[in-house]
mmCIF file of C-alpha atoms in Angstrom:
data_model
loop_
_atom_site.group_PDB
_atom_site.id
_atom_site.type_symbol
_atom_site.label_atom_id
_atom_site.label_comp_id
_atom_site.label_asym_id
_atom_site.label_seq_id
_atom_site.Cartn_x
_atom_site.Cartn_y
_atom_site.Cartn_z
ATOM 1 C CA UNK A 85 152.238 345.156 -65.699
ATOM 2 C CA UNK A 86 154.852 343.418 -68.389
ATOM 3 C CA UNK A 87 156.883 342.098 -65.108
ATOM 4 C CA UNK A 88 153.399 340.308 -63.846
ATOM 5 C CA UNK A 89 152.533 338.650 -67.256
ATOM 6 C CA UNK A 90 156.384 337.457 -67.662
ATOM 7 C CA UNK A 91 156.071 336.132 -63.718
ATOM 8 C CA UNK A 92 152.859 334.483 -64.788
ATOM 9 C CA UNK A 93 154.410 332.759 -67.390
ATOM 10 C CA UNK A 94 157.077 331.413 -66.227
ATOM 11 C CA UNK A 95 154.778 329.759 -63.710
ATOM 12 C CA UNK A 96 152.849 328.068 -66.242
ATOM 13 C CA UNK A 97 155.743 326.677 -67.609
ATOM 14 C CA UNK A 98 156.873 324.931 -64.265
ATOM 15 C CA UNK A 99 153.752 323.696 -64.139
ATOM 16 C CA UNK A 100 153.776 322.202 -67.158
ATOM 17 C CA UNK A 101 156.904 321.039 -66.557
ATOM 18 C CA UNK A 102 156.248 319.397 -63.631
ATOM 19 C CA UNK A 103 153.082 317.827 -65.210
ATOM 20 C CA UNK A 104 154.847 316.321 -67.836
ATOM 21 C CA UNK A 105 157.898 314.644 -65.482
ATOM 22 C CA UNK A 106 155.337 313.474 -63.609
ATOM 23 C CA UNK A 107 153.603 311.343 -66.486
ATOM 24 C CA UNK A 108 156.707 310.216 -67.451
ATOM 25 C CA UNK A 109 158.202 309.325 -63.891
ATOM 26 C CA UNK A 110 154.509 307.686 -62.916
ATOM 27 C CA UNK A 111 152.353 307.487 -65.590
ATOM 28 C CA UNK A 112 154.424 305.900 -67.815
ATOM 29 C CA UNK A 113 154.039 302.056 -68.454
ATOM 30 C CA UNK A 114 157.085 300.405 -68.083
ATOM 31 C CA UNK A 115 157.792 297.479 -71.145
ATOM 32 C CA UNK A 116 157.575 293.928 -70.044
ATOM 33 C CA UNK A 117 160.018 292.093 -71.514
ATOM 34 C CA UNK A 118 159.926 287.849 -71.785
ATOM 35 C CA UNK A 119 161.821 285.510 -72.739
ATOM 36 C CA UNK A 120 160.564 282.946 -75.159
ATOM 37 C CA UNK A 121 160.522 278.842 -74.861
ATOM 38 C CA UNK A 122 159.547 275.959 -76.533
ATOM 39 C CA UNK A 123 158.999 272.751 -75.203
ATOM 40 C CA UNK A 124 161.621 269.519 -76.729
ATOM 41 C CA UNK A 125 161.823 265.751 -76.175
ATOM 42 C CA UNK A 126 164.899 265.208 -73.982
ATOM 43 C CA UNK A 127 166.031 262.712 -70.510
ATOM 44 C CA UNK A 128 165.568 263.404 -67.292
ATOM 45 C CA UNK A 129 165.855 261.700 -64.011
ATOM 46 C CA UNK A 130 165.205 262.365 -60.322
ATOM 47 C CA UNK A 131 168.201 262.061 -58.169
ATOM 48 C CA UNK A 132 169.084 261.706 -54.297
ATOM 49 C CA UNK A 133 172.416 264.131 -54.209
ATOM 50 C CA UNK A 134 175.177 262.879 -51.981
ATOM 51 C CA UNK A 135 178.684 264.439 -51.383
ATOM 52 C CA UNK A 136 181.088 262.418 -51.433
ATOM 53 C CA UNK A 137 185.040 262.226 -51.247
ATOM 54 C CA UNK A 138 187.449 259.856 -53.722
ATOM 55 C CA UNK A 139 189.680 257.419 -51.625
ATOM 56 C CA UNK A 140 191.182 253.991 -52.187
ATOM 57 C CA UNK A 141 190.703 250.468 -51.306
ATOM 58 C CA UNK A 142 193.734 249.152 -51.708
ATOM 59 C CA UNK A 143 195.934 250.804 -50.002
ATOM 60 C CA UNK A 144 199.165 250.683 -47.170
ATOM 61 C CA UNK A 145 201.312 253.037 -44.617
ATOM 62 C CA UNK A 146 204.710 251.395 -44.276
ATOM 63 C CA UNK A 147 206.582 252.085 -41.306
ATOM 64 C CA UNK A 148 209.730 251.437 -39.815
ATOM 65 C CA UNK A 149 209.522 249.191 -36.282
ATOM 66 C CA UNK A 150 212.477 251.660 -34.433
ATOM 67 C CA UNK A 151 213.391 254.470 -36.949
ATOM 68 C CA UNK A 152 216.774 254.406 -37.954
ATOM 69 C CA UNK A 153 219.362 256.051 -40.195
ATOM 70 C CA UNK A 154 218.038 255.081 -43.774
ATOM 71 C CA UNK A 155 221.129 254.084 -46.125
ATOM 72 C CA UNK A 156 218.773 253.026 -49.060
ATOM 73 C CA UNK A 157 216.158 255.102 -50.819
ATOM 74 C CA UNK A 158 214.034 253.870 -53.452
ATOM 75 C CA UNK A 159 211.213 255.768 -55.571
ATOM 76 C CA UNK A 160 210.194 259.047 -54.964
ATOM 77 C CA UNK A 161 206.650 260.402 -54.187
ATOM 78 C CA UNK A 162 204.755 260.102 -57.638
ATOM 79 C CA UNK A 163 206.948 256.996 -58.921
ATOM 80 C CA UNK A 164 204.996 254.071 -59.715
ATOM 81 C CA UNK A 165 205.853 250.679 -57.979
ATOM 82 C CA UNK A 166 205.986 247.261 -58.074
ATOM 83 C CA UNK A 167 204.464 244.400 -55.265
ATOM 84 C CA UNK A 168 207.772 243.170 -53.229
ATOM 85 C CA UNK A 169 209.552 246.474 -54.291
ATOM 86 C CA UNK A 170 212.184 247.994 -51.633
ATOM 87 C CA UNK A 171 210.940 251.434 -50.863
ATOM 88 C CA UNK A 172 213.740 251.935 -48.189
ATOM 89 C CA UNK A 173 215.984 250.368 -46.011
ATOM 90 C CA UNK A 174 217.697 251.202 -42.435
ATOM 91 C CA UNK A 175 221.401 250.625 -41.204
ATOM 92 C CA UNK A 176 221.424 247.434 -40.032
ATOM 93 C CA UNK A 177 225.261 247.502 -38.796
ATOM 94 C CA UNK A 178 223.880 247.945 -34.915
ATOM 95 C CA UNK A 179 221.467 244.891 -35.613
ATOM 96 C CA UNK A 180 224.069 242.539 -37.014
ATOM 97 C CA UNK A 181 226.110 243.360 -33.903
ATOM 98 C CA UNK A 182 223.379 243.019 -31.711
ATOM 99 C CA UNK A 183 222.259 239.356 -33.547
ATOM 100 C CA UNK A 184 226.215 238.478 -33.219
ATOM 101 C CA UNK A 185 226.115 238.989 -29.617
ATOM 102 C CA UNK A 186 222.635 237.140 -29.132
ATOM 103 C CA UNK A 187 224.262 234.068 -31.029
ATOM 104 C CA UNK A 188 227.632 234.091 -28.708
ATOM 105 C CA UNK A 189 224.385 234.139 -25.679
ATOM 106 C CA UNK A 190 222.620 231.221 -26.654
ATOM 107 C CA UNK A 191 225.940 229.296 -27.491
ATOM 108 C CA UNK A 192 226.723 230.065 -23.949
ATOM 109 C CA UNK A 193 223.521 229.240 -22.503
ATOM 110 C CA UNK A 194 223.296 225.790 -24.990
ATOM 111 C CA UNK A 195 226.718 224.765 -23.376
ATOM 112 C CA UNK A 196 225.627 225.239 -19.836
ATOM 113 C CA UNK A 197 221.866 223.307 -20.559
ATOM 114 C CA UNK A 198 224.146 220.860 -22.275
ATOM 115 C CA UNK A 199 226.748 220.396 -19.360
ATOM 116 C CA UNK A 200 224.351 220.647 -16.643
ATOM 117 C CA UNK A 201 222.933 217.446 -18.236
ATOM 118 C CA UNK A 202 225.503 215.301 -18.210
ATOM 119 C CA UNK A 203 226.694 215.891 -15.209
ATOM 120 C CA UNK A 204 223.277 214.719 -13.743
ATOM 121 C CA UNK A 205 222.943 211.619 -16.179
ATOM 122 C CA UNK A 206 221.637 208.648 -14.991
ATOM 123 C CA UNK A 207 222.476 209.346 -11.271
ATOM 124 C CA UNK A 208 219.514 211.524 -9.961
ATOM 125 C CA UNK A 209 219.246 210.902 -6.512
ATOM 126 C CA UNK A 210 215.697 210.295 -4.658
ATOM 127 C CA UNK A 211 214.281 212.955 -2.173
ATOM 128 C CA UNK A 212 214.173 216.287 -2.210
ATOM 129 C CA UNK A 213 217.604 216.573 -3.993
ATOM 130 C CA UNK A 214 216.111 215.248 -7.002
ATOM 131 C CA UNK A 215 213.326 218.331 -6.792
ATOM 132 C CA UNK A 216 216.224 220.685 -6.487
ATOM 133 C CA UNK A 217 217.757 219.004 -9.439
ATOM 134 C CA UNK A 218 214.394 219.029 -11.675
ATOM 135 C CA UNK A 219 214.059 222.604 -10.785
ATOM 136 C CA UNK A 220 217.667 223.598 -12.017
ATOM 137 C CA UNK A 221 217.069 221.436 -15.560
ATOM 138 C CA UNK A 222 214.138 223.393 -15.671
ATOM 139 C CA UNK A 223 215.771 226.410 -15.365
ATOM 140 C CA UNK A 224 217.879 225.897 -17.820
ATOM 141 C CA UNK A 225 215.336 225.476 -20.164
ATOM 142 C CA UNK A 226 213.749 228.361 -19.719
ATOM 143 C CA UNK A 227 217.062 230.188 -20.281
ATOM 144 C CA UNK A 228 217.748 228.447 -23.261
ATOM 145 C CA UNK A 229 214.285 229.060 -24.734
ATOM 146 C CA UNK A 230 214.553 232.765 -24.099
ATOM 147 C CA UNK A 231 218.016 233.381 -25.808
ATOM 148 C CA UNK A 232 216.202 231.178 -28.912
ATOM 149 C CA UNK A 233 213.522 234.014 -28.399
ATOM 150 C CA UNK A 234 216.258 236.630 -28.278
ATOM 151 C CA UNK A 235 217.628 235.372 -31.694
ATOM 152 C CA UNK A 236 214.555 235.274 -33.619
ATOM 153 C CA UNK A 237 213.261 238.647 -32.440
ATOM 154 C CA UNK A 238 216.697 239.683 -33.707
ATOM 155 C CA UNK A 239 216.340 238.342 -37.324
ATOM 156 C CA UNK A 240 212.647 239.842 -37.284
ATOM 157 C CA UNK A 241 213.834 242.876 -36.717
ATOM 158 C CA UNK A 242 216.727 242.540 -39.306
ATOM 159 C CA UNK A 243 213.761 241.453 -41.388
ATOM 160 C CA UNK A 244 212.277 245.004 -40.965
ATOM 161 C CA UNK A 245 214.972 247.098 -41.939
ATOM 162 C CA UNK A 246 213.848 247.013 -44.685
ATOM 163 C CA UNK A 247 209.821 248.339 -46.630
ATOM 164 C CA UNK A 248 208.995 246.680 -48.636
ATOM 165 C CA UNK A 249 205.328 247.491 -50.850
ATOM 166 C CA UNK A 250 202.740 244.810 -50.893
ATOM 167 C CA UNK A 251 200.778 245.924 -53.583
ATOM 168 C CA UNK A 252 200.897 247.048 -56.888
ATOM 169 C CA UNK A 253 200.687 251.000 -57.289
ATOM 170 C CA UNK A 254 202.092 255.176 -57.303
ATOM 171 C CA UNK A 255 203.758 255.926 -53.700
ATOM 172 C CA UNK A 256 201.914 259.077 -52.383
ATOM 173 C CA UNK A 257 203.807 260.269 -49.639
ATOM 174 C CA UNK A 258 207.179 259.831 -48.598
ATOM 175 C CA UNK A 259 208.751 261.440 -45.639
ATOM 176 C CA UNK A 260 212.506 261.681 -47.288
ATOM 177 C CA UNK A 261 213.777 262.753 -50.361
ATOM 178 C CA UNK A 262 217.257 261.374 -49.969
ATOM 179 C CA UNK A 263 219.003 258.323 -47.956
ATOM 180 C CA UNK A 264 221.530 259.344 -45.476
ATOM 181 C CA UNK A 265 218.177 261.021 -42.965
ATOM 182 C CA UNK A 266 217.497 259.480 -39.670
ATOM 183 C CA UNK A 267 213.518 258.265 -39.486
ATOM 184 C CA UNK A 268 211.598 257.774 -36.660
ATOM 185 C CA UNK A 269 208.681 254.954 -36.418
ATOM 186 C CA UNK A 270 206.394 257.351 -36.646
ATOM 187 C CA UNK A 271 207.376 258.471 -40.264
ATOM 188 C CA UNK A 272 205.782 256.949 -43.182
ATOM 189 C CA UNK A 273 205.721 255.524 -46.753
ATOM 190 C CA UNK A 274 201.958 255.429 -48.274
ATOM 191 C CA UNK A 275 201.561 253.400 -51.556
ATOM 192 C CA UNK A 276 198.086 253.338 -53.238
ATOM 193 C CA UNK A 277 196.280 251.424 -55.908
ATOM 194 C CA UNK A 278 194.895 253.190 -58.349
ATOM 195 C CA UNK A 279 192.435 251.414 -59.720
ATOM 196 C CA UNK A 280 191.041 250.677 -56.707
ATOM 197 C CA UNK A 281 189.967 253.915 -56.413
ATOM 198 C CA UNK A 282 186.106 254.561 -55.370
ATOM 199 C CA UNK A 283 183.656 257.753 -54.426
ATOM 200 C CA UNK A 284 183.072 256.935 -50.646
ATOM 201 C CA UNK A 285 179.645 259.300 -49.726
ATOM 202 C CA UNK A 286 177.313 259.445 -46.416
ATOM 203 C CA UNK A 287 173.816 258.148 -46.627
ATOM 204 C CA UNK A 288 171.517 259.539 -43.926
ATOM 205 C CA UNK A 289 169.620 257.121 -42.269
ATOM 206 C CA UNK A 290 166.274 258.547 -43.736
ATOM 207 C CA UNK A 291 167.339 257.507 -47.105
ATOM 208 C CA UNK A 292 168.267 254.338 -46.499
ATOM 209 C CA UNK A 293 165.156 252.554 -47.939
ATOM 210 C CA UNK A 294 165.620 254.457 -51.497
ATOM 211 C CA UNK A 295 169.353 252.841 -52.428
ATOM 212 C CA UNK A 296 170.254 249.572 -53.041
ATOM 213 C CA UNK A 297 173.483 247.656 -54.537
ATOM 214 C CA UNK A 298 173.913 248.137 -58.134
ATOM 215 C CA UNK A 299 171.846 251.492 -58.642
ATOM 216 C CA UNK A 300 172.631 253.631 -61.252
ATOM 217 C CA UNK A 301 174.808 257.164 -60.242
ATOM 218 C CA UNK A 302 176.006 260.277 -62.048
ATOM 219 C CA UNK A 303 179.289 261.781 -60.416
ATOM 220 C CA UNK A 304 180.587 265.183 -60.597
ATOM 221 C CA UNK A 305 184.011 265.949 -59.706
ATOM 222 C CA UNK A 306 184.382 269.536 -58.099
ATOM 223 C CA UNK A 307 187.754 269.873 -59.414
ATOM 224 C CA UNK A 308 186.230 268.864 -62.931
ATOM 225 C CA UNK A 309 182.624 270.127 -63.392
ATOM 226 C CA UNK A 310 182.995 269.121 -67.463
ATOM 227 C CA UNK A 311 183.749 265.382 -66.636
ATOM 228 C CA UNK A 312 180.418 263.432 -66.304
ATOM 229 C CA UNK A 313 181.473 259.690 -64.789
ATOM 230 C CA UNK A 314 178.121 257.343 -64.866
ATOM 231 C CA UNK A 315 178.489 254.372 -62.708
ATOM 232 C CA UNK A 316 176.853 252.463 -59.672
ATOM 233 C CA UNK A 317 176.823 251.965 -55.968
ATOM 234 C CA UNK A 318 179.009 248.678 -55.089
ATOM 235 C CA UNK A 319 178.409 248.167 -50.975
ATOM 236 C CA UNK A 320 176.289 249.956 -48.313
ATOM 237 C CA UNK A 321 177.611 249.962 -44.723
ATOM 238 C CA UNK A 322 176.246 247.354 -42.186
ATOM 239 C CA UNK A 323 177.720 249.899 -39.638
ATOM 240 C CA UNK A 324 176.187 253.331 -38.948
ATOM 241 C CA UNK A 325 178.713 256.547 -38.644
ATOM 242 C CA UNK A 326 177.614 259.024 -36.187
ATOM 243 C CA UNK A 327 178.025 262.809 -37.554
ATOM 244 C CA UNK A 328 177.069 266.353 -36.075
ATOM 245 C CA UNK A 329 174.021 266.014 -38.302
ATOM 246 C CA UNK A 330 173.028 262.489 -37.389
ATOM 247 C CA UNK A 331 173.559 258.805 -38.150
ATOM 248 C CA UNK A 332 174.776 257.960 -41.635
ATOM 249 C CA UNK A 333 175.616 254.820 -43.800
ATOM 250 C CA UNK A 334 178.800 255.056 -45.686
ATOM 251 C CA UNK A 335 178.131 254.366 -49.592
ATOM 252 C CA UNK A 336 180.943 253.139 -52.483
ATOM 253 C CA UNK A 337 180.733 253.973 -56.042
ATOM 254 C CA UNK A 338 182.954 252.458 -58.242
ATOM 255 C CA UNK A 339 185.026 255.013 -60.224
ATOM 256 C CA UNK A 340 185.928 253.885 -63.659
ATOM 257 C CA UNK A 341 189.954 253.786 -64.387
ATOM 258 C CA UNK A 342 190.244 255.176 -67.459
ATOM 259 C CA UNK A 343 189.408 258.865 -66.009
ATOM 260 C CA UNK A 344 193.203 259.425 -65.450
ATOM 261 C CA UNK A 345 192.197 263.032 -63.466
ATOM 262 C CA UNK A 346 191.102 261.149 -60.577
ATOM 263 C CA UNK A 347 193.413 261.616 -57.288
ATOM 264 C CA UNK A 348 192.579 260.711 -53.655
ATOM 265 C CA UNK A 349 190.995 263.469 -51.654
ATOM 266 C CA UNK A 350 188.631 264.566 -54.555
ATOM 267 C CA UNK A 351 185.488 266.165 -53.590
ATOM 268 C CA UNK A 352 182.448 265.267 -55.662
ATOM 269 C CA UNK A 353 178.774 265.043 -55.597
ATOM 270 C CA UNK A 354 176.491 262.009 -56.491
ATOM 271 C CA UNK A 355 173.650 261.733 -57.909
ATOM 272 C CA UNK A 356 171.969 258.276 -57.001
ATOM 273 C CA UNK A 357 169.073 257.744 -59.884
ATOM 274 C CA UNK A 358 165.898 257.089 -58.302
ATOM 275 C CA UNK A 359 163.762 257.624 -61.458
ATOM 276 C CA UNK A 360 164.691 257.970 -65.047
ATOM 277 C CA UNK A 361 162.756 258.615 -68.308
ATOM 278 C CA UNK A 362 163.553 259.003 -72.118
ATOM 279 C CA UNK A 363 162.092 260.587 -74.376
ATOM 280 C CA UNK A 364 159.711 263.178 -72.548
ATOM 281 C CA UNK A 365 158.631 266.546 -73.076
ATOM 282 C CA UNK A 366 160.747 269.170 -70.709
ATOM 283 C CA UNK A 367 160.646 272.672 -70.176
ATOM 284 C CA UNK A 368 163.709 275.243 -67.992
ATOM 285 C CA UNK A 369 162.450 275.382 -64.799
ATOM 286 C CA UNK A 370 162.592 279.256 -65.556
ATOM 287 C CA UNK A 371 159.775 279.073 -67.862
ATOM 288 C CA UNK A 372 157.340 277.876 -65.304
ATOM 289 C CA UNK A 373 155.845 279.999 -62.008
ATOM 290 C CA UNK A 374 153.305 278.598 -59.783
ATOM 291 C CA UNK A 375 149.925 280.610 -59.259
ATOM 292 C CA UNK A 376 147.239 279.186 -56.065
ATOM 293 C CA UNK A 377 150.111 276.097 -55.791
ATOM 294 C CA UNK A 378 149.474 275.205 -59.698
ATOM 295 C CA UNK A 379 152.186 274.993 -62.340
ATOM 296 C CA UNK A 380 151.461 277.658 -65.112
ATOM 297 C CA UNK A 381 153.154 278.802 -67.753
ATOM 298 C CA UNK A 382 152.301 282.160 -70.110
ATOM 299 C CA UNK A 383 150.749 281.733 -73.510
ATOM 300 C CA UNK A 384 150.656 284.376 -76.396
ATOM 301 C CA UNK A 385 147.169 285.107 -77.977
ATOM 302 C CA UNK A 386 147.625 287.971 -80.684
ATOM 303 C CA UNK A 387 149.432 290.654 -78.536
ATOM 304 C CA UNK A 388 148.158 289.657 -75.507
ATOM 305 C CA UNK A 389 149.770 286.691 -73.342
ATOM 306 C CA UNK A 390 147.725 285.067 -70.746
ATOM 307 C CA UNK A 391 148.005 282.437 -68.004
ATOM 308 C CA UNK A 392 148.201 278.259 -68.706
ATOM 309 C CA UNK A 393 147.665 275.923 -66.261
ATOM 310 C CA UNK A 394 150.175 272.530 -67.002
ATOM 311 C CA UNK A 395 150.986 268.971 -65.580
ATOM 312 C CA UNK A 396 154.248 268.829 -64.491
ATOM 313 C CA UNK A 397 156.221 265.673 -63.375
ATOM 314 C CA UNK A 398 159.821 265.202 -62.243
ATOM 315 C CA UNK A 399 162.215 267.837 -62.307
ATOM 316 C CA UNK A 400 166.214 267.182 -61.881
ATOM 317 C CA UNK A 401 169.132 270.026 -63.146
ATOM 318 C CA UNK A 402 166.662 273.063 -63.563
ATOM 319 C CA UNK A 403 164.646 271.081 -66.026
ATOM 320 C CA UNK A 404 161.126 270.491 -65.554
ATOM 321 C CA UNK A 405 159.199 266.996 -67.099
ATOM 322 C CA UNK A 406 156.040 268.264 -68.775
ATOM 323 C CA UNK A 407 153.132 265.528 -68.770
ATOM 324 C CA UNK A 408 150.381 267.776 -70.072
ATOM 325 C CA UNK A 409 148.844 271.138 -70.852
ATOM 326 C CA UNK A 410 151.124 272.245 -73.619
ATOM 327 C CA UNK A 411 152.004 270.463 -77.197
ATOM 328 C CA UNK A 412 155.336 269.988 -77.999
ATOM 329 C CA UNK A 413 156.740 272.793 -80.680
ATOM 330 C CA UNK A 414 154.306 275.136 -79.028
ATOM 331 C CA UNK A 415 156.056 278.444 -77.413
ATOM 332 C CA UNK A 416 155.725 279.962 -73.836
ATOM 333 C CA UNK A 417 157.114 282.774 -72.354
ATOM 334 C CA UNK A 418 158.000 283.978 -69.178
ATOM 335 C CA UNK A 419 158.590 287.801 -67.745
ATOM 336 C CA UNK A 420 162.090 288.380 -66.904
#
């Protein structure tokens, strides 16, 4: 009898049990929480995003003409340098042998042009002798001319031995770090300009008609998110580039020189203004949701909040232009 009652019992207690997870798994409301907004006065603009890559204008890849065994080195990678500066210079022992030899040629040939001359002078005989005699003048000629040729090719390349930088700027790349190293004419010296630096970023062609000269862009550097550079496009290629994703226009945006970060290779995005306003009421785009394809935001009335539908406007950044529906000052919430 007492082993029934006590099995009865603790029945009713799993049952209970089991009732009361249940309301509290199930039943149970959950709390909404939201997060709280209020509408300010601010800028905001509407933007065509480009990437885009820093590179130079000015620039120049100086190379030997034959390579050589370099006896001179100048600055290093980094230094800055000077127009008509002397990066490096070649042995030119083998070339002043090689001119000496060209003069003692053309001394040779002069004498023989010369001689062959005056032994003809004022006695060229009629017929065809004096064809044969034209032709070996002739030839002559042409063999003087081509040790003249042989001489001045020589200076040129004595000329060459040496690089010299044509412009103004910081020598990027050098492919020695001490004379006394054979180079081949394939190695190179780079020197840049600086200040000629520029963002260079593809336009597709579907775009084309919303850019022009002189607009307005905001750059962001990858490398520095915190610097904010505002400047303009300069020139628009004439010339289409064909991509794996289709035709594009190349686009240049002047870089301003006084943002000493800036390096060549720099990735960046920018953003070409197409619309800007001052001055106008903004919300995070987080605070708004869209219900049936309308803008709507959440109002509080007493404890209850309720849907409001809004006019929105341009939206740039993850901030949204309000143009009507809700005052400035007054709050709005969203779930989170």
């Amino acid at each position: 009898m007492f082993k029934w009652i006590a099995g009865h019992k603790t029945m009713a207690i799993l049952v209970v049990l089991a009732f009361v997870a249940g309301w509290y798994f199930f039943g149970r409301k959950p709390t909404v929480v939201y997060d709280e907004y209020v509408p300010t006065r601010s800028s905001i603009s509407d933007t065509l995003e480009l990437s885009g890559k820093v590179r130079a204008e000015r620039s120049a890849s100086l190379k030997f003409l034959a390579g050589g065994l370099v006896t001179y080195l100048g600055p290093k990678t980094g230094d800055t340098v000077k127009k008509w500066q002397i990066l490096a210079s070649v042995d030119t022992r083998q070339l002043q042998k090689s001119m000496e030899q060209k003069l003692n040629l053309y001394s040779i040939q002069r004498g023989t042009f010369e001689q062959t001359a005056d032994d003809n002078n004022n006695s060229v005989p009629a017929g065809d002798l004096a064809n044969t005699l034209k032709r070996l003048l002739e030839k002559n000629q042409y063999q003087l001319d081509n040790t003249v040729k042989d001489v001045e090719y020589q200076d040129l390349y004595l000329k060459l031995s040496k690089l010299v930088s044509p412009l103004d700027g910081v020598l990027v790349q050098s492919p020695i770090t001490t004379a006394n190293v054979q180079v081949s004419a394939a190695d190179a010296w780079i020197v840049v300009d600086p200040t000629s630096l520029y963002l260079s970023a593809d336009l597709d062609e579907t775009d084309l008609k919303k850019v022009s000269v002189g607009q307005k862009v905001n750059i962001t550097l990858d490398a520095y998110p915190d610097l904010k550079i505002v400047s303009n496009i300069t020139y628009i290629a004439y010339s289409p580039k064909e991509t794996t994703t289709g035709t594009t226009y190349e686009v240049k945006i002047s870089l301003s020189q006084e943002q000493t970060p800036l390096r060549m290779g720099l990735n960046g995005t920018a953003g070409v203004v197409m619309t800007e306003k001052d001055n106008v009421l903004t919300l995070p785009s987080s605070a708004i949701t869209n219900v049936a394809g309308k803008p709507t935001v959440l109002v509080k009335n007493g404890s209850k909040y309720t849907e409001k539908s809004i006019q929105t406007g341009i939206e740039y950044g993850g901030t949204v232009e309000i143009l009507g529906g809700i005052n400035e000052g007054e709050h709005v919430y969203s779930k989170k």
